[in-house]
PDB file of C-alpha atoms in Angstrom:
ATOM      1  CA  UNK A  12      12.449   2.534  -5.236  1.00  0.00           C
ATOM      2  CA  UNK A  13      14.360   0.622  -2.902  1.00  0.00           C
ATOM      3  CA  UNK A  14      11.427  -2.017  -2.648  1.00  0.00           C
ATOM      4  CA  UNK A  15      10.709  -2.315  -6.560  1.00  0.00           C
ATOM      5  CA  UNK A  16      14.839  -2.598  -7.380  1.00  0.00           C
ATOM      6  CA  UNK A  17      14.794  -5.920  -5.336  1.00  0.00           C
ATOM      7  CA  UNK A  18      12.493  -7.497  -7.530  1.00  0.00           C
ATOM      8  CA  UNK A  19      13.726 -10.728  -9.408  1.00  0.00           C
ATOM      9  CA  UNK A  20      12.150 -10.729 -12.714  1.00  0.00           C
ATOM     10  CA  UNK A  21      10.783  -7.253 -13.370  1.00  0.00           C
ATOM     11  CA  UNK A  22       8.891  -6.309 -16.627  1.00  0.00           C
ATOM     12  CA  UNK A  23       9.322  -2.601 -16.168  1.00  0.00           C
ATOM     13  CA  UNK A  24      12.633  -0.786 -14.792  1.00  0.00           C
ATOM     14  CA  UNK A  25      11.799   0.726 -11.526  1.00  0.00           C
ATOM     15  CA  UNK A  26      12.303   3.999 -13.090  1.00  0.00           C
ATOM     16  CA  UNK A  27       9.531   3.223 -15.542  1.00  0.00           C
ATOM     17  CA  UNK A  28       7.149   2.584 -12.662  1.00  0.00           C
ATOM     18  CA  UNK A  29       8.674   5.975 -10.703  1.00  0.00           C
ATOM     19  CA  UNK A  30       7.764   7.720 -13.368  1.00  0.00           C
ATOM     20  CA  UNK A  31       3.983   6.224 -13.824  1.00  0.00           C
ATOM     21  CA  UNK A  32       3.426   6.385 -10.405  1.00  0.00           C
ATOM     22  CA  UNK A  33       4.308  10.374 -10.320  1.00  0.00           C
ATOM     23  CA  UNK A  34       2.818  11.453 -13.871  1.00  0.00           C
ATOM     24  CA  UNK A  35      -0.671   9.798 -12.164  1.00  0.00           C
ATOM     25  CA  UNK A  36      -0.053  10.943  -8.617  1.00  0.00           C
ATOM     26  CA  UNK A  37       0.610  14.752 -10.142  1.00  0.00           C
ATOM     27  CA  UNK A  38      -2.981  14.448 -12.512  1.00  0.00           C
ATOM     28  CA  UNK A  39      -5.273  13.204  -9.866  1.00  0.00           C
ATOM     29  CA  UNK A  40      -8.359  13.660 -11.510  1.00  0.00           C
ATOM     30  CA  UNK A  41     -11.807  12.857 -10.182  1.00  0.00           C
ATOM     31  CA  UNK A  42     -15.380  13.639 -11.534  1.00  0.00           C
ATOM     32  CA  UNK A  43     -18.175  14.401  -9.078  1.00  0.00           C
ATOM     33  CA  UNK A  44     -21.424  15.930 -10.210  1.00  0.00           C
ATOM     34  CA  UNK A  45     -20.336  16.360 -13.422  1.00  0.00           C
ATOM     35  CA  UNK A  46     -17.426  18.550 -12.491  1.00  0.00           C
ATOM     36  CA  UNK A  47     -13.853  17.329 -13.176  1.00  0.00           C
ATOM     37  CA  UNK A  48     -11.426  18.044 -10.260  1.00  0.00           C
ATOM     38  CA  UNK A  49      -7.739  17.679  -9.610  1.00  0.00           C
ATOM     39  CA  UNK A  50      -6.960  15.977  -5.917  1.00  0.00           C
ATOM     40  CA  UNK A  51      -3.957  17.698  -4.745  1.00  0.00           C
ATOM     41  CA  UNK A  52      -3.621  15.329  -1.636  1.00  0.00           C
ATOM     42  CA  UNK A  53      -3.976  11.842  -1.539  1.00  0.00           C
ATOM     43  CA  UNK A  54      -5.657   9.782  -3.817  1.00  0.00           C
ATOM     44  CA  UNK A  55      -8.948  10.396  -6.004  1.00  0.00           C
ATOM     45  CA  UNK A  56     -11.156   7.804  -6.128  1.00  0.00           C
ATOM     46  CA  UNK A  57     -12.491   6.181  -9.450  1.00  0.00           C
ATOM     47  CA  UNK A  58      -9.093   5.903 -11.288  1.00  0.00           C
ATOM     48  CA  UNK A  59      -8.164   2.934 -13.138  1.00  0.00           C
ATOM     49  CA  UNK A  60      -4.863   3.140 -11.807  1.00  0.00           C
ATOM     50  CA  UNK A  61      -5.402   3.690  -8.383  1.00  0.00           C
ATOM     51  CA  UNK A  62      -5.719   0.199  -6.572  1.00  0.00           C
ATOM     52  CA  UNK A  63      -2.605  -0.825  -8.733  1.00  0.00           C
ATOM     53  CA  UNK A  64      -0.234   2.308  -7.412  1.00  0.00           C
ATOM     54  CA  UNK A  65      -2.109   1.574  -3.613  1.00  0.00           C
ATOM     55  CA  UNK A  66      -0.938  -1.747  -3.878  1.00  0.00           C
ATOM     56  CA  UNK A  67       2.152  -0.840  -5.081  1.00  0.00           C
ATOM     57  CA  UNK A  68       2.378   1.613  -1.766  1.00  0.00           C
ATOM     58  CA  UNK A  69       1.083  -0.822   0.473  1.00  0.00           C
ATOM     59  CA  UNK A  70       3.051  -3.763  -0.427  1.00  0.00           C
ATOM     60  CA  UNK A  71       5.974  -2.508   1.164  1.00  0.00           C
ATOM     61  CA  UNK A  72       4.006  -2.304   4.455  1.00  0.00           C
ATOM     62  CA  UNK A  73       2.926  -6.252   4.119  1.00  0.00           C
ATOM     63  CA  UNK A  74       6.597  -6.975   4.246  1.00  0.00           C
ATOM     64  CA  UNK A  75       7.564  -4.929   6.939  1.00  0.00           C
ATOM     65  CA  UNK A  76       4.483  -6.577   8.926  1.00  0.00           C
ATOM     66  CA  UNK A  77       6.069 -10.245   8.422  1.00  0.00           C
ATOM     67  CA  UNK A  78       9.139  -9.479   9.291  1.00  0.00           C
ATOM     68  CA  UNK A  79       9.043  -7.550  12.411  1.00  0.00           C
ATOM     69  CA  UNK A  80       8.480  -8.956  15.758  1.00  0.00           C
ATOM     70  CA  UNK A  81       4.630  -8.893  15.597  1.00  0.00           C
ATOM     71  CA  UNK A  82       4.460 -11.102  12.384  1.00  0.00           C
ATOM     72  CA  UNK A  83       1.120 -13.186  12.602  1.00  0.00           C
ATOM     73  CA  UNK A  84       0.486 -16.389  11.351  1.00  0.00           C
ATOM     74  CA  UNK A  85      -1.072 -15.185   8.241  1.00  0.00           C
ATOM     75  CA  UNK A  86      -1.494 -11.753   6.926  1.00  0.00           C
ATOM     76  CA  UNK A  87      -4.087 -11.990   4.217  1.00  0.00           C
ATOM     77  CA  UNK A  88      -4.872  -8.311   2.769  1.00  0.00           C
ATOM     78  CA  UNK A  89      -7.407  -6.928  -0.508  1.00  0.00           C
ATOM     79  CA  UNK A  90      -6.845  -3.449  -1.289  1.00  0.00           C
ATOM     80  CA  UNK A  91      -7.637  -1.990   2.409  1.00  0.00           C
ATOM     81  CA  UNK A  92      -9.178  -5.564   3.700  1.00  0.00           C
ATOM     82  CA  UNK A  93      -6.541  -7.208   6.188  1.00  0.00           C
ATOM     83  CA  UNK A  94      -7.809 -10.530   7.848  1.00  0.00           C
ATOM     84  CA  UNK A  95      -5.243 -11.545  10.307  1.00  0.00           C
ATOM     85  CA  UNK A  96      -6.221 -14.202  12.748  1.00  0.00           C
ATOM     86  CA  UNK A  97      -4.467 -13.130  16.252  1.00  0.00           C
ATOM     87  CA  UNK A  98      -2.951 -15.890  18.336  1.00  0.00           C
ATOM     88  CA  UNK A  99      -0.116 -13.659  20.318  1.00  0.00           C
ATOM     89  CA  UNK A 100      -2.475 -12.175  22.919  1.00  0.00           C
ATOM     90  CA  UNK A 101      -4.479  -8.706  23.740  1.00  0.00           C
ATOM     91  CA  UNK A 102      -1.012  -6.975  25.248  1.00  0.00           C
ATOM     92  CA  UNK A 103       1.059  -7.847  21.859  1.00  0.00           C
ATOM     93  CA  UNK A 104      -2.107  -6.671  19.723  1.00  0.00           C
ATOM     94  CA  UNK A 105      -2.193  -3.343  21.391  1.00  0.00           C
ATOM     95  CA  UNK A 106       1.498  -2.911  20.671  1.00  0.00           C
ATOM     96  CA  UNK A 107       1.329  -4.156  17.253  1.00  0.00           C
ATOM     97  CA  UNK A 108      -1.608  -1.663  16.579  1.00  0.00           C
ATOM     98  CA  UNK A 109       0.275   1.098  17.779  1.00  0.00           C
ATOM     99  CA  UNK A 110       3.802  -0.437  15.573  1.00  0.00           C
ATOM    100  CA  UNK A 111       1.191  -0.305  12.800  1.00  0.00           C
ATOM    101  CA  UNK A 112       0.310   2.833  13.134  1.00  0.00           C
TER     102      UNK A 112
END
């Protein structure tokens, strides 16, 4: 919430996306073999919706990333893809691996 309220221009209220994101996150339904199933922890795979609320989730992470102390000179990321050219050293890449994580 906090991150979607300080957009400038937004289409939908951030209680409009809330409540997207939690109606899909609650019917997490994947097919496999025929067989319908309802993921109860993290997300199913195949969903329409899915890379748009993952992006949604992750955005928040590629802010925090260029603004902390470890921010690279570019920070290029697709879905899960991040291609960040490293020009602080190996030491600062080891901490920023474990800041990441």
């Amino acid at each position: 919430r906090k991150h979607l309220d300080k957009r400038e221009n937004p289409i939908f209220s951030t209680e409009c996306i809330v409540d997207a994101l939690e109606i899909t996150l609650e019917n997490n339904i994947t097919e496999f073999n025929g067989e319908a199933f309802r993921q109860i922890k993290g997300t199913a795979m195949g969903p329409k919706n899915a890379c748009a609320y993952a992006d949604t989730a992750i955005d928040k992470l590629d802010h925090d990333v260029m603004e902390s102390e470890f921010a690279p000179i570019l920070w290029a990321r697709f879905r899960d893809d991040v291609y960040v050219p490293w020009t602080h050293g190996q030491d600062k890449l080891d901490s920023f691996l474990d800041w990441l994580n």
